[in-house]
Short mmCIF file of C-alpha atoms in Angstrom, two decimals:
data_model
loop_
_atom_site.label_atom_id
_atom_site.label_comp_id
_atom_site.label_asym_id
_atom_site.label_seq_id
_atom_site.Cartn_x
_atom_site.Cartn_y
_atom_site.Cartn_z
CA MET A 1 25.03 23.99 6.16
CA ILE A 2 23.13 25.16 2.17
CA ARG A 3 19.90 27.41 3.80
CA GLY A 4 18.05 27.48 0.35
CA CYS A 5 18.52 27.75 -3.40
CA ARG A 6 15.84 28.50 -6.33
CA GLY A 7 16.60 29.16 -9.86
CA THR A 8 16.52 33.15 -10.28
CA PHE A 9 12.94 34.44 -11.87
CA SER A 10 11.73 37.66 -12.19
CA VAL A 11 8.42 38.75 -9.28
CA VAL A 12 6.58 41.20 -8.97
CA LEU A 13 7.92 43.67 -5.64
CA ILE A 14 5.63 41.98 -3.10
CA LEU A 15 6.73 39.00 -3.72
CA ILE A 16 10.12 39.81 -3.69
CA LEU A 17 9.91 42.03 -0.02
CA PHE A 18 8.38 39.00 1.42
CA LEU A 19 10.80 36.48 0.07
CA SER A 20 13.95 38.41 1.42
CA ASN A 21 11.73 37.85 5.04
CA VAL A 22 12.53 33.98 4.19
CA ILE A 23 15.32 31.59 4.01
CA GLY A 24 15.37 30.10 0.87
CA CYS A 25 16.59 32.52 -2.66
CA ALA A 26 15.82 35.39 -3.34
CA GLY A 27 14.48 36.94 -6.91
CA ASN A 28 17.48 38.46 -9.02
CA ASP A 29 15.65 41.90 -9.95
CA GLN A 30 18.29 44.00 -7.91
CA LYS A 31 17.47 46.80 -8.99
CA LEU A 32 13.95 46.86 -8.13
CA ALA A 33 14.66 45.69 -4.65
CA LYS A 34 17.95 48.24 -4.19
CA GLU A 35 15.25 50.81 -3.85
CA THR A 36 13.09 49.37 -1.80
CA SER A 37 16.79 48.86 0.60
CA GLY A 38 17.65 49.45 4.17
CA LEU A 39 20.95 50.86 5.90
CA ALA A 40 23.82 49.98 3.28
CA SER A 41 25.94 46.91 4.66
CA ASN A 42 28.65 47.48 6.65
CA ILE A 43 31.99 46.26 3.92
CA THR A 44 35.69 45.30 3.97
CA TYR A 45 37.87 43.40 1.67
CA THR A 46 41.49 42.07 3.08
CA GLY A 47 43.84 40.11 0.82
CA TYR A 48 45.93 37.54 1.58
CA GLY A 49 47.56 36.64 -1.55
CA ALA A 50 47.18 37.88 -4.92
CA ASN A 51 47.12 41.45 -4.00
CA GLY A 52 50.02 43.12 -6.39
CA ILE A 53 51.30 39.42 -7.13
CA VAL A 54 49.17 36.75 -9.36
CA SER A 55 48.96 33.50 -7.01
CA GLY A 56 48.26 33.06 -4.10
CA SER A 57 44.46 34.09 -4.08
CA LEU A 58 43.27 34.17 -0.95
CA HIS A 59 40.57 37.80 -0.15
CA ILE A 60 38.69 37.91 2.85
CA LEU A 61 35.23 39.99 2.80
CA GLU A 62 33.16 41.18 5.92
CA MET A 63 30.06 41.75 5.15
CA ASP A 64 26.81 42.37 7.10
CA GLY A 65 28.47 41.12 10.17
CA ASP A 66 29.60 37.21 8.45
CA LYS A 67 32.83 36.96 7.22
CA ILE A 68 33.45 34.37 4.43
CA ILE A 69 36.85 33.56 2.04
CA LEU A 70 37.15 33.54 -1.83
CA ASP A 71 39.26 31.09 -2.76
CA ALA A 72 42.87 30.09 -0.50
CA GLY A 73 44.88 28.92 -3.21
CA LEU A 74 49.54 28.61 -2.67
CA PHE A 75 51.60 31.36 -4.58
CA TYR A 76 53.98 30.75 -7.32
CA GLY A 77 57.50 31.07 -7.24
CA ASN A 78 58.35 33.92 -4.85
CA ASP A 79 55.15 35.35 -4.59
CA GLY A 80 54.11 34.44 -1.30
CA ALA A 81 58.15 36.13 0.28
CA ASN A 82 56.36 38.55 1.79
CA ILE A 83 52.98 37.80 2.44
CA PRO A 84 51.03 37.71 5.70
CA LEU A 85 51.48 34.05 7.12
CA LEU A 86 48.02 33.32 8.09
CA THR A 87 47.08 32.25 11.73
CA LYS A 88 43.68 31.04 13.89
CA SER A 89 42.69 34.25 13.80
CA HIS A 90 41.95 34.48 9.88
CA VAL A 91 38.98 31.59 10.24
CA GLU A 92 37.69 32.66 13.15
CA ASN A 93 33.99 32.72 12.99
CA VAL A 94 34.78 32.28 8.84
CA SER A 95 30.64 31.44 7.89
CA ALA A 96 31.82 30.12 4.42
CA VAL A 97 35.02 29.51 1.89
CA ILE A 98 33.83 29.94 -1.48
CA VAL A 99 35.82 27.62 -4.38
CA SER A 100 36.20 29.69 -7.98
CA HIS A 101 37.27 27.41 -9.69
CA ALA A 102 40.37 23.82 -8.98
CA HIS A 103 43.39 25.80 -10.21
CA LEU A 104 45.62 25.23 -7.28
CA ASP A 105 46.38 29.10 -6.52
CA HIS A 106 42.58 28.96 -5.92
CA ILE A 107 42.40 25.97 -3.09
CA GLY A 108 46.11 25.14 -2.55
CA ARG A 109 45.64 26.58 0.28
CA LEU A 110 42.49 24.64 2.14
CA SER A 111 44.81 22.50 3.80
CA GLN A 112 46.33 25.46 6.08
CA LEU A 113 42.93 26.53 6.23
CA LEU A 114 40.95 23.77 8.03
CA ARG A 115 45.03 23.34 9.79
CA LEU A 116 44.01 26.23 11.66
CA GLY A 117 40.52 25.15 12.42
CA TYR A 118 37.66 25.69 9.69
CA SER A 119 35.42 23.59 9.68
CA GLY A 120 32.45 25.32 7.99
CA PRO A 121 31.29 24.06 4.29
CA ILE A 122 34.15 24.56 1.50
CA TYR A 123 31.45 26.04 -1.70
CA CYS A 124 31.85 25.02 -5.40
CA THR A 125 30.02 24.06 -8.59
CA GLU A 126 30.22 20.68 -8.96
CA PRO A 127 32.93 19.83 -12.25
CA THR A 128 34.72 21.73 -9.43
CA LYS A 129 33.95 18.87 -6.98
CA ASP A 130 35.13 16.14 -8.96
CA ILE A 131 38.33 17.83 -10.25
CA LEU A 132 39.19 18.99 -6.24
CA PRO A 133 40.71 15.15 -5.42
CA ILE A 134 43.67 15.13 -8.25
CA MET A 135 44.17 19.03 -7.63
CA LEU A 136 44.80 18.22 -3.97
CA ARG A 137 46.55 14.89 -3.84
CA MET A 138 48.70 17.24 -6.53
CA GLU A 139 49.26 19.42 -3.40
CA ALA A 140 49.60 17.44 -0.70
CA LYS A 141 52.50 15.54 -2.27
CA TYR A 142 54.33 18.45 -3.93
CA GLY A 143 52.73 21.44 -1.59
CA ASP A 144 54.65 24.08 0.36
CA PHE A 145 53.25 23.56 4.33
CA GLY A 146 56.33 24.85 6.23
CA SER A 147 58.52 22.20 7.75
CA GLU A 148 56.50 19.08 9.26
CA GLN A 149 57.19 15.75 11.10
CA PHE A 150 57.76 12.53 8.56
CA TYR A 151 58.74 9.03 10.28
CA TYR A 152 59.64 6.08 8.05
CA SER A 153 61.42 3.00 8.43
CA ALA A 154 64.84 2.57 8.40
CA LEU A 155 65.30 -0.84 6.83
CA SER A 156 62.74 0.12 3.65
CA LYS A 157 65.22 3.07 3.39
CA ALA A 158 68.63 1.21 3.50
CA LYS A 159 67.30 -0.97 0.93
CA ASN A 160 65.60 1.20 -1.46
CA ASP A 161 68.83 3.64 -1.33
CA LYS A 162 70.86 0.30 -2.63
CA THR A 163 68.95 0.02 -5.16
CA GLY A 164 68.18 3.63 -6.33
CA LYS A 165 64.59 3.63 -5.19
CA MET A 166 62.37 6.18 -3.58
CA THR A 167 61.32 5.18 0.09
CA ALA A 168 58.04 6.17 0.99
CA ILE A 169 57.42 8.36 4.33
CA HIS A 170 54.22 8.82 6.24
CA LEU A 171 52.47 12.23 8.26
CA TYR A 172 49.85 10.40 9.77
CA ASN A 173 48.83 6.85 11.63
CA CYS A 174 48.02 5.58 8.05
CA GLU A 175 47.11 2.28 7.36
CA TYR A 176 51.03 1.23 6.14
CA GLY A 177 53.32 3.68 8.48
CA SER A 178 51.01 1.98 11.56
CA LYS A 179 52.97 -0.80 10.36
CA ILE A 180 56.33 -0.08 10.93
CA TYR A 181 57.63 -1.02 14.52
CA PRO A 182 58.19 1.03 16.83
CA LYS A 183 62.52 0.42 16.39
CA ASN A 184 62.59 0.73 13.13
CA LYS A 185 60.67 3.80 12.67
CA LYS A 186 63.19 6.65 12.22
CA THR A 187 61.77 10.73 12.05
CA ILE A 188 62.92 13.80 10.22
CA PHE A 189 61.45 17.78 9.79
CA SER A 190 61.92 18.60 6.66
CA THR A 191 59.06 20.17 3.73
CA ARG A 192 56.96 17.68 1.49
CA LYS A 193 58.37 19.85 -2.07
CA ALA A 194 62.67 18.71 -0.36
CA LEU A 195 61.38 15.16 0.47
CA GLU A 196 61.91 13.50 -3.34
CA LYS A 197 65.88 14.81 -3.04
CA GLN A 198 66.01 12.97 -0.29
CA SER A 199 65.19 9.71 -1.68
CA PHE A 200 61.50 9.93 0.19
CA TYR A 201 57.79 10.64 -1.60
CA LEU A 202 54.83 11.21 0.88
CA CYS A 203 52.71 7.73 0.86
CA ASN A 204 49.35 7.70 -0.68
CA SER A 205 47.54 6.85 2.06
CA CYS A 206 48.63 9.92 3.92
CA ALA A 207 48.20 11.97 0.99
CA ASP A 208 44.91 10.28 1.15
CA ILE A 209 43.98 11.68 4.20
CA ASP A 210 44.92 15.19 3.40
CA VAL A 211 42.84 15.04 0.50
CA GLY A 212 39.59 13.59 2.86
CA GLN A 213 39.45 15.55 5.21
CA ILE A 214 38.61 18.68 2.56
CA MET A 215 36.26 16.81 0.27
CA ASP A 216 34.53 15.87 3.86
CA GLN A 217 33.37 19.70 3.94
CA VAL A 218 32.82 20.38 0.11
CA LYS A 219 28.95 21.03 -0.91
CA VAL A 220 28.19 21.76 -3.96
CA LEU A 221 25.59 25.07 -6.03
CA PRO A 222 24.59 25.28 -9.02
CA ILE A 223 24.42 27.35 -11.20
CA ALA A 224 22.97 30.62 -11.92
CA THR A 225 20.56 30.38 -9.09
CA ARG A 226 20.77 31.81 -5.36
CA CYS A 227 21.38 30.47 -2.30
CA GLU A 228 21.62 31.35 1.13
CA ILE A 229 24.47 30.08 2.81
CA THR A 230 23.89 32.30 5.78
CA GLU A 231 21.26 33.90 7.75
CA ASN A 232 22.78 37.49 6.12
CA LEU A 233 24.45 36.66 3.10
CA ASN A 234 23.08 34.90 -0.31
CA ILE A 235 25.92 33.79 -3.39
CA GLU A 236 25.11 32.77 -6.91
CA PHE A 237 27.98 30.91 -9.33
CA LEU A 238 27.62 32.55 -12.23
CA ASN A 239 29.99 30.85 -15.92
CA THR A 240 33.25 32.16 -16.40
CA PRO A 241 34.99 30.16 -19.15
CA HIS A 242 37.92 29.53 -17.87
CA ILE A 243 38.22 25.76 -17.18
CA PRO A 244 35.07 23.58 -16.42
CA GLY A 245 33.09 24.57 -13.51
CA SER A 246 35.12 28.19 -13.64
CA VAL A 247 31.98 30.98 -12.32
CA MET A 248 31.95 34.25 -10.95
CA VAL A 249 30.60 34.63 -7.41
CA LEU A 250 27.71 37.48 -6.12
CA VAL A 251 27.91 37.57 -3.02
CA ASN A 252 24.30 39.55 -1.50
CA SER A 253 23.15 41.63 1.42
CA ASN A 254 19.76 40.22 2.76
CA ASN A 255 19.08 42.71 4.66
CA SER A 256 20.82 46.34 1.67
CA ASN A 257 20.79 43.66 -1.23
CA GLN A 258 24.36 45.24 -1.78
CA THR A 259 25.85 43.12 -3.80
CA VAL A 260 30.20 42.07 -4.32
CA LEU A 261 30.84 40.45 -7.40
CA TYR A 262 34.64 37.97 -6.99
CA THR A 263 35.72 37.14 -10.41
CA GLY A 264 37.28 34.92 -9.58
CA ASP A 265 39.98 34.02 -13.34
CA PHE A 266 37.72 35.55 -15.99
CA GLY A 267 37.59 34.06 -18.77
CA SER A 268 38.89 33.73 -22.09
CA GLY A 269 36.77 32.24 -23.55
CA ASN A 270 39.19 31.29 -26.15
CA SER A 271 38.07 27.28 -25.54
CA ARG A 272 36.33 24.97 -27.95
CA PHE A 273 35.05 23.13 -24.28
CA LEU A 274 33.49 25.50 -22.54
CA PRO A 275 30.17 28.28 -22.43
CA ARG A 276 30.03 32.29 -22.68
CA GLN A 277 31.09 34.58 -20.29
CA ALA A 278 27.93 35.53 -18.64
CA GLN A 279 26.86 38.98 -17.95
CA VAL A 280 25.84 40.78 -14.20
CA GLU A 281 23.71 43.52 -14.81
CA THR A 282 23.53 45.24 -11.83
CA ALA A 283 26.97 45.32 -9.04
CA ASP A 284 27.86 47.51 -5.95
CA TYR A 285 31.25 46.52 -5.73
CA ALA A 286 33.96 44.58 -7.13
CA ILE A 287 37.60 42.15 -7.27
CA ILE A 288 38.37 41.70 -10.50
CA GLU A 289 41.49 39.67 -11.60
CA GLY A 290 44.11 41.67 -14.44
CA THR A 291 47.22 38.86 -15.45
CA TYR A 292 46.76 40.60 -18.13
CA GLY A 293 47.79 44.10 -17.71
CA ILE A 294 46.56 46.51 -20.67
CA PRO A 295 46.62 46.06 -23.94
CA ASP A 296 50.50 46.32 -25.93
CA GLY A 297 48.75 47.96 -29.18
CA ASN A 298 50.12 45.13 -31.38
CA LEU A 299 47.96 43.46 -33.79
CA SER A 300 47.55 39.40 -33.22
CA LEU A 301 45.96 36.64 -35.07
CA SER A 302 42.34 35.26 -33.82
CA ASN A 303 42.82 32.69 -31.61
CA GLU A 304 40.80 30.40 -34.16
CA GLU A 305 44.02 31.35 -36.71
CA GLU A 306 46.49 30.50 -34.21
CA ARG A 307 45.22 26.87 -33.25
CA LEU A 308 45.25 26.08 -36.98
CA MET A 309 48.63 27.17 -36.66
CA PHE A 310 49.57 25.09 -33.98
CA GLN A 311 48.23 22.18 -35.38
CA LYS A 312 50.49 22.52 -38.95
CA TYR A 313 53.11 23.55 -36.96
CA ILE A 314 53.05 20.04 -34.93
CA GLY A 315 52.79 17.84 -38.37
CA GLU A 316 55.51 19.66 -39.92
CA CYS A 317 57.20 18.67 -37.39
CA VAL A 318 56.12 15.18 -36.90
CA SER A 319 56.66 15.23 -40.69
CA ASN A 320 60.27 15.87 -40.71
CA ASN A 321 60.69 13.54 -37.47
CA LYS A 322 61.04 15.49 -34.78
CA ARG A 323 60.56 14.30 -31.43
CA VAL A 324 57.41 16.66 -30.03
CA ILE A 325 57.34 17.59 -26.49
CA ILE A 326 54.54 19.61 -24.67
CA PRO A 327 55.45 21.03 -21.03
CA ALA A 328 51.55 21.53 -20.26
CA PHE A 329 49.65 22.03 -17.15
CA VAL A 330 47.96 19.16 -16.42
CA LEU A 331 44.33 20.35 -15.87
CA ASP A 332 42.20 22.13 -19.03
CA ARG A 333 45.70 22.83 -20.73
CA SER A 334 46.35 19.75 -21.23
CA GLN A 335 42.87 18.33 -22.58
CA GLN A 336 43.19 20.87 -25.04
CA VAL A 337 45.72 20.49 -26.15
CA LEU A 338 45.02 17.42 -26.83
CA GLY A 339 41.71 18.10 -28.74
CA GLU A 340 43.47 20.58 -31.16
CA ILE A 341 46.05 17.36 -32.08
CA SER A 342 42.81 15.28 -32.85
CA ARG A 343 41.64 17.48 -35.19
CA GLY A 344 44.84 17.85 -36.70
CA MET A 345 44.32 14.64 -37.11
CA GLU A 346 41.01 14.53 -38.28
CA SER A 347 42.16 17.21 -40.81
CA GLY A 348 44.62 15.51 -42.43
CA TYR A 349 47.42 18.12 -40.62
CA ILE A 350 49.08 15.97 -38.25
CA PRO A 351 50.17 12.50 -39.10
CA ARG A 352 49.19 9.72 -37.55
CA THR A 353 51.60 9.12 -35.03
CA SER A 354 52.32 8.14 -30.97
CA VAL A 355 50.55 10.16 -28.78
CA LYS A 356 52.00 9.47 -25.14
CA ILE A 357 51.21 11.06 -21.96
CA PHE A 358 53.52 11.69 -19.28
CA SER A 359 51.41 12.53 -16.10
CA PRO A 360 48.80 9.93 -14.12
CA SER A 361 47.43 13.72 -12.94
CA THR A 362 46.76 14.23 -16.66
CA SER A 363 45.27 11.00 -17.19
CA GLU A 364 42.67 11.15 -14.33
CA ILE A 365 41.24 14.63 -15.61
CA ASN A 366 41.58 13.17 -19.47
CA LYS A 367 38.84 10.46 -17.89
CA LEU A 368 37.16 12.96 -15.92
CA TYR A 369 36.28 15.28 -19.47
CA ALA A 370 36.10 12.07 -21.98
CA ASN A 371 33.43 10.21 -19.33
CA THR A 372 32.64 12.10 -16.48
CA PHE A 373 31.56 15.91 -18.28
CA THR A 374 29.78 15.02 -21.23
CA GLN A 375 27.07 13.19 -19.14
CA PRO A 376 23.71 14.84 -19.16
CA GLU A 377 23.95 16.97 -16.21
CA TYR A 378 26.92 18.74 -17.06
CA GLN A 379 26.22 20.26 -19.58
CA PRO A 380 25.34 24.43 -17.74
CA TYR A 381 29.44 24.23 -17.55
CA PHE A 382 30.10 23.32 -21.06
CA SER A 383 29.36 24.07 -24.89
CA THR A 384 27.42 23.00 -27.39
CA GLU A 385 30.35 21.57 -29.54
CA TYR A 386 31.85 19.93 -26.41
CA PHE A 387 28.39 17.54 -25.94
CA LEU A 388 28.25 17.24 -29.57
CA LYS A 389 31.70 16.24 -30.25
CA GLY A 390 33.28 15.29 -27.60
CA PRO A 391 36.67 16.95 -25.50
CA PHE A 392 39.62 14.55 -27.92
CA ASN A 393 39.57 11.45 -29.44
CA PRO A 394 41.31 7.96 -28.00
CA ILE A 395 44.80 9.00 -29.88
CA PHE A 396 47.15 8.64 -26.84
CA PHE A 397 48.77 6.24 -24.22
CA MET A 398 47.92 6.63 -20.67
CA GLU A 399 50.60 6.77 -18.13
CA LYS A 400 54.03 6.84 -19.84
CA ASN A 401 57.05 6.73 -16.78
CA GLU A 402 60.24 6.58 -18.83
CA VAL A 403 61.63 9.69 -20.34
CA GLU A 404 63.44 7.27 -22.79
CA GLN A 405 59.71 6.11 -24.39
CA ILE A 406 59.52 9.29 -26.69
CA GLU A 407 60.86 8.68 -30.32
CA TYR A 408 61.86 11.23 -32.59
CA GLY A 409 57.80 11.65 -34.68
CA GLU A 410 56.08 11.04 -31.68
CA ILE A 411 54.24 13.92 -30.14
CA ALA A 412 54.49 14.35 -25.83
CA LEU A 413 52.55 15.62 -22.92
CA ALA A 414 54.31 16.57 -20.14
CA SER A 415 53.49 17.98 -16.04
CA SER A 416 54.40 20.60 -15.26
CA GLY A 417 53.57 23.80 -17.52
CA MET A 418 56.24 26.05 -16.78
CA ALA A 419 58.79 22.91 -17.43
CA ASP A 420 60.36 23.05 -13.25
CA THR A 421 59.25 20.16 -12.05
CA VAL A 422 58.70 16.21 -13.08
CA TYR A 423 58.30 14.97 -16.33
CA SER A 424 59.42 18.22 -18.26
CA LYS A 425 62.39 19.16 -16.38
CA ASP A 426 63.46 16.15 -17.10
CA PHE A 427 62.72 15.52 -21.10
CA ILE A 428 64.36 19.74 -21.26
CA LYS A 429 67.82 18.26 -19.39
CA GLN A 430 67.88 15.37 -22.22
CA TRP A 431 67.15 16.91 -25.05
CA ILE A 432 66.82 20.55 -24.55
CA SER A 433 70.76 20.33 -26.92
CA ASP A 434 69.09 18.18 -29.29
CA PRO A 435 68.60 20.00 -32.78
CA GLN A 436 66.26 17.14 -33.64
CA THR A 437 63.47 17.97 -30.56
CA VAL A 438 61.16 19.91 -30.32
CA PHE A 439 59.88 22.35 -27.13
CA ILE A 440 56.35 24.02 -27.53
CA PHE A 441 54.84 25.95 -25.04
CA VAL A 442 51.31 26.12 -24.28
CA GLY A 443 50.80 28.81 -21.90
CA TYR A 444 52.09 31.35 -19.46
CA GLN A 445 55.70 30.80 -18.14
CA ASP A 446 57.16 32.94 -15.56
CA PRO A 447 60.13 34.63 -16.40
CA GLU A 448 62.09 32.32 -13.02
CA THR A 449 61.00 28.76 -13.85
CA ILE A 450 63.17 26.82 -16.91
CA GLY A 451 60.17 27.33 -19.52
CA GLY A 452 60.61 31.29 -19.28
CA ILE A 453 63.84 31.29 -19.44
CA ILE A 454 64.25 29.22 -22.51
CA THR A 455 61.77 31.21 -24.44
CA LYS A 456 63.39 33.84 -24.00
CA SER A 457 64.14 35.36 -27.64
CA GLY A 458 68.27 34.40 -28.44
CA VAL A 459 69.14 32.19 -25.35
CA SER A 460 71.05 29.32 -25.93
CA GLY A 461 72.20 28.08 -22.37
CA ILE A 462 70.58 27.43 -19.13
CA ILE A 463 72.03 25.83 -16.17
CA ILE A 464 69.07 23.31 -14.45
CA ASP A 465 70.51 21.72 -11.13
CA GLU A 466 74.01 23.21 -11.74
CA ASN A 467 74.51 21.98 -15.14
CA GLN A 468 75.29 23.92 -18.03
CA TYR A 469 72.93 23.14 -21.29
CA VAL A 470 73.76 24.34 -24.41
CA VAL A 471 69.96 25.34 -26.27
CA ALA A 472 69.91 23.28 -29.46
CA ALA A 473 66.48 21.81 -29.78
CA GLU A 474 63.85 24.23 -31.25
CA ILE A 475 61.70 25.81 -28.61
CA LYS A 476 58.31 27.75 -29.58
CA LYS A 477 55.66 29.85 -27.38
CA PHE A 478 51.64 29.16 -28.48
CA ASN A 479 48.97 31.58 -26.43
CA CYS A 480 45.84 30.49 -27.72
CA PHE A 481 45.40 28.03 -24.98
CA SER A 482 45.40 31.55 -23.02
CA GLY A 483 42.32 31.26 -20.01
CA HIS A 484 42.55 34.97 -18.74
CA GLY A 485 40.58 37.24 -20.15
CA SER A 486 41.86 40.99 -21.60
CA TYR A 487 42.08 44.06 -20.85
CA ILE A 488 39.61 44.84 -23.68
CA GLN A 489 37.76 41.89 -22.14
CA ILE A 490 37.05 43.23 -18.57
CA SER A 491 37.16 46.36 -19.29
CA GLN A 492 33.58 45.54 -21.60
CA PHE A 493 31.84 43.62 -19.04
CA LEU A 494 32.87 45.79 -16.02
CA SER A 495 31.14 49.13 -18.59
CA ASN A 496 27.82 47.27 -18.93
CA ILE A 497 27.36 46.88 -15.04
CA GLU A 498 24.51 49.40 -13.28
CA GLY A 499 25.98 51.30 -10.07
CA LEU A 500 29.43 49.77 -9.51
CA LYS A 501 31.01 51.73 -7.12
CA LYS A 502 34.47 50.21 -6.31
CA VAL A 503 36.89 47.40 -7.87
CA VAL A 504 39.86 46.26 -5.72
CA LEU A 505 42.09 45.17 -8.55
CA VAL A 506 44.22 41.19 -7.92
CA HIS A 507 45.71 38.94 -9.34
CA SER A 508 47.83 41.22 -11.16
CA ASP A 509 51.55 41.06 -10.53
CA LYS A 510 52.06 45.71 -9.24
CA PRO A 511 53.78 46.99 -12.09
CA VAL A 512 50.76 45.49 -14.72
CA ALA A 513 48.66 46.38 -11.54
CA GLU A 514 50.28 49.84 -11.54
CA LYS A 515 49.77 51.14 -15.24
CA LEU A 516 46.19 48.82 -15.24
CA ILE A 517 44.74 51.25 -12.85
CA GLN A 518 46.12 54.16 -15.01
CA SER A 519 44.13 52.71 -17.89
CA TYR A 520 40.81 51.41 -15.93
CA GLN A 521 40.49 55.10 -14.42
CA GLN A 522 40.69 56.59 -17.83
CA ASP A 523 38.71 54.83 -19.49
CA LEU A 524 35.83 54.47 -16.63
CA PRO A 525 35.68 57.26 -14.22
CA GLU A 526 32.64 56.77 -12.86
CA ILE A 527 34.60 53.90 -10.99
CA LYS A 528 37.28 54.26 -8.14
CA PHE A 529 40.01 51.22 -9.10
CA VAL A 530 42.17 50.73 -5.97
CA LEU A 531 45.40 48.27 -5.11
CA PRO A 532 45.10 46.87 -2.09
CA ALA A 533 49.16 45.55 -0.26
CA SER A 534 48.42 42.11 1.32
CA GLY A 535 46.74 42.40 4.90
CA GLU A 536 45.64 45.90 4.15
CA LEU A 537 41.84 46.48 4.77
CA ILE A 538 39.89 47.99 2.67
CA VAL A 539 36.66 49.61 3.15
CA PHE A 540 33.98 49.74 0.44
CA ASN A 541 31.75 52.77 1.15
#
């Protein structure tokens, strides 16, 4: 239940003291309220993801006797191998789950929380709510939920195997699975990731049941508004320019007015689509991300200059009749790339040619960007430029499904961003040995993924699915689409927060995080920085 929300405003001391004892929303003058507060809150932090690793963000905060969860993300690669498994005890007495944004490494374990018994509200922004069903449906089909029992029609399986088709498999008693005759019904135990190798795909209706269970618990909160979520706690969402709807979360005690700031994924400000980074004047404690580590000291091009280089490079490839393939994450990265291709065509840097989208999920999100997010009520979450010019022009074809459909001189965007699955992986296998094909990577590449391997300099070959491929295609990488803030951006942000005592560093690989803490401690000696292990209890005091 959302206990109360009201826009932030300044009031005199007597009004603040009065409002702090009623259900509703408090004023935003934290410094003044702290001078009149009572005893400090007992605040503890425990992480079960993104501790010494980048992915799997899930943070449990206990404050004034209330227990809340900040994000519930999945793990990438082997990140989750040594993380304690969640149990029912982790969701017991949880008052609220708060989602900072809709990337899967921040929402991918929401289903698991529900399976463990969580039945309370899941708070997020309006754009995040719009994006959630698309991302959660992807997770329902391909996520790792451990071994589960599925059932299918043996007759359909036999027919489909003869023609090389995939067979629908069911998890719930859905409208299609319920029609299978008992004698024809077969069951198997499998992980969802392993279904494709057995020529199965999860039934769309079953995936929708998974998604619907989560969406039934989602509650939208407005931006820049303090809202009570329990009798003891209120929260405020503040913009951070990472993806549409992404926010930092200020968690504030109604009793002592102590505040914990959770940055989520701190935005880089690189996107043309998003608003400026919100500032935080005061906070006692913070949970911050450290994806990028300390600066390497190398001079680099500005974001604007590199985006222009991106446009010109694609234009040269198309002019030279090269096949251009861009593996890109479905959420925000693909849309930003389409925006730059649109600008390149308008300016004449890129010749007019076919641009093809290989991902139904990307196509769905494109529609959100073009139709939903351009509505007036979404203005607080986007830049002025976004509303004046729009995200991208209608330059592309939607939902292409065959790898053979990309010709020389054409451009294709395909999931996944690290080329480890679905279309991008197929394209790599088909054309990595073709010198007239160009693969352009536009995001972080985990070193163990296909994208991570082939973007290393000097790589001449790669093994994919036990087959050896010669790397003869042109490989290029651009960093101008990055969504995470730099060390300099985050340290400057922290230095401007009055009263900050302790910071928990998350969302960073351990070797990177250890160097980060040394650097932060040197630059901001008045703040204590800690790097907890997964499951380690940290007391904020």
